[in-house]
Coordinates of C-alpha atoms in Angstrom, one line a residue:
X701 CA 105.5 130.4 91.4
X702 CA 103.0 127.6 90.4
X703 CA 103.2 126.0 87.0
X704 CA 100.6 123.8 85.3
X705 CA 102.2 120.7 83.9
X706 CA 100.1 118.6 81.5
X707 CA 100.2 114.9 81.9
X708 CA 101.4 114.5 78.3
X709 CA 104.5 116.5 79.2
X710 CA 105.8 114.0 81.7
X711 CA 108.7 111.7 81.2
X712 CA 107.8 108.2 79.8
X713 CA 109.5 104.8 80.0
X714 CA 108.3 101.6 78.3
X715 CA 110.1 98.5 79.5
X716 CA 107.6 96.1 78.0
X717 CA 106.4 94.7 81.3
X718 CA 106.3 98.3 82.8
X719 CA 104.9 101.5 81.4
X720 CA 105.7 104.5 83.6
X721 CA 105.0 108.2 83.4
X722 CA 107.4 110.3 85.5
X723 CA 106.3 113.7 86.9
X724 CA 109.9 114.4 88.0
X725 CA 113.3 113.3 86.9
X726 CA 113.6 109.6 87.5
X727 CA 115.9 106.7 86.4
X728 CA 116.8 107.4 82.7
X729 CA 114.4 110.4 82.4
X730 CA 116.1 113.7 83.4
X731 CA 114.5 117.1 83.1
X732 CA 116.5 119.8 85.1
X733 CA 113.2 121.9 85.3
X734 CA 111.4 119.0 87.1
X735 CA 113.6 117.3 89.7
X736 CA 111.0 117.3 92.6
X737 CA 109.0 119.7 94.6
X738 CA 110.5 120.4 98.1
X739 CA 110.8 117.0 99.7
X740 CA 108.6 115.4 97.1
X741 CA 110.9 113.5 94.8
X742 CA 108.8 111.0 92.7
X743 CA 105.3 110.8 91.5
X744 CA 105.2 107.9 88.9
X745 CA 102.1 106.6 87.3
X746 CA 102.9 102.9 86.6
X747 CA 101.2 100.1 84.8
X748 CA 102.6 96.6 85.3
X749 CA 101.7 93.9 82.8
X750 CA 100.1 90.7 84.1
X751 CA 102.5 88.1 85.6
X752 CA 105.3 90.6 86.0
X753 CA 106.8 93.1 88.4
X754 CA 109.7 94.6 90.2
X755 CA 112.1 92.0 91.5
X756 CA 113.7 92.4 94.9
X757 CA 115.6 95.7 95.1
X758 CA 116.7 98.1 97.8
X759 CA 115.9 101.6 99.1
X760 CA 117.1 103.8 101.9
X761 CA 116.2 107.1 103.5
X762 CA 112.9 107.6 101.5
X763 CA 109.2 107.5 102.4
X764 CA 107.5 105.5 99.7
X765 CA 103.7 105.5 99.2
X766 CA 101.9 103.2 96.8
X767 CA 98.3 103.7 95.8
X768 CA 96.6 101.1 93.5
X769 CA 94.1 102.5 91.0
X770 CA 93.3 99.3 89.2
X771 CA 94.3 95.7 89.7
X772 CA 96.4 94.4 92.6
X773 CA 100.0 94.7 93.7
X774 CA 101.7 92.1 95.8
X775 CA 104.4 93.3 98.2
X776 CA 107.1 91.4 100.1
X777 CA 109.9 93.0 102.0
X778 CA 113.0 92.4 104.2
X779 CA 111.1 93.4 107.3
X780 CA 108.9 90.3 107.0
X781 CA 105.8 92.1 105.5
X782 CA 103.8 90.5 102.8
X783 CA 100.5 91.9 101.5
X784 CA 98.4 92.6 98.4
X785 CA 97.4 96.2 97.8
X786 CA 94.1 96.8 96.0
X787 CA 92.2 99.9 95.0
X788 CA 91.3 101.9 98.2
X789 CA 94.5 100.7 100.0
X790 CA 97.4 103.0 100.7
X791 CA 100.8 101.5 101.5
X792 CA 103.5 103.5 103.3
X793 CA 107.0 102.1 103.5
X794 CA 109.7 104.0 105.4
X795 CA 113.0 102.8 103.9
X796 CA 115.1 104.3 106.7
X797 CA 118.5 102.7 107.1
X798 CA 117.6 100.3 104.3
X799 CA 115.0 97.9 103.2
X800 CA 114.7 95.4 100.3
X801 CA 111.3 94.7 98.7
X802 CA 109.5 93.4 95.6
X803 CA 106.2 94.4 93.9
X804 CA 104.4 92.0 91.6
X805 CA 101.2 91.8 89.6
X806 CA 100.1 88.1 90.0
X807 CA 97.0 88.7 87.8
X808 CA 96.9 86.5 84.7
X809 CA 95.0 88.9 82.4
X810 CA 94.8 92.3 84.0
X811 CA 97.5 95.0 84.4
X812 CA 98.1 96.8 87.7
X813 CA 97.8 100.6 87.5
X814 CA 99.2 102.4 90.5
X815 CA 100.9 105.6 91.7
X816 CA 104.3 105.5 93.3
X817 CA 105.2 108.5 95.4
X818 CA 108.5 109.1 97.1
X819 CA 109.1 111.8 99.8
X820 CA 112.6 112.6 101.2
X821 CA 112.4 112.3 105.0
X822 CA 113.4 115.1 107.3
X823 CA 115.5 112.7 109.3
X824 CA 117.8 110.0 107.8
X825 CA 118.8 106.7 109.2
X826 CA 115.5 105.8 111.0
X827 CA 114.2 102.3 111.5
X828 CA 112.5 101.0 108.4
X829 CA 108.7 100.7 108.7
X830 CA 105.6 99.5 106.9
X831 CA 102.0 100.4 107.1
X832 CA 98.9 99.7 105.0
X833 CA 95.5 101.2 105.4
X834 CA 92.2 100.9 103.6
X835 CA 90.2 104.0 102.8
X836 CA 86.6 104.0 101.6
X837 CA 85.5 105.9 98.5

């Protein structure tokens, strides 16, 4: 059965530097009716204030996709990758056995608006991986 879920019905968190809408249960937001869809676990619409971001933190056994809608998102990780994602770029990080990374908005005046998507992999314990591709309009 398919269900239409309006954007205004999503979970919401305001951390000052981060405003985030959660399509599925995430962090402090829990809705037993919306805990994912098959292997899809997270679709968060995030807005990061200028000069702030996610400090270094870890993930494992998750495919994480980031898509910037506005602004820019700097990425650093324990695999040695460092890049800046801008609109049109898609970043994929396979957390595998474990990876640590940070995401930061270095802009002085503009927020970064992006989508964060997590997919549970079919196989656990793989090597971590990173890929970034640019797609035209």
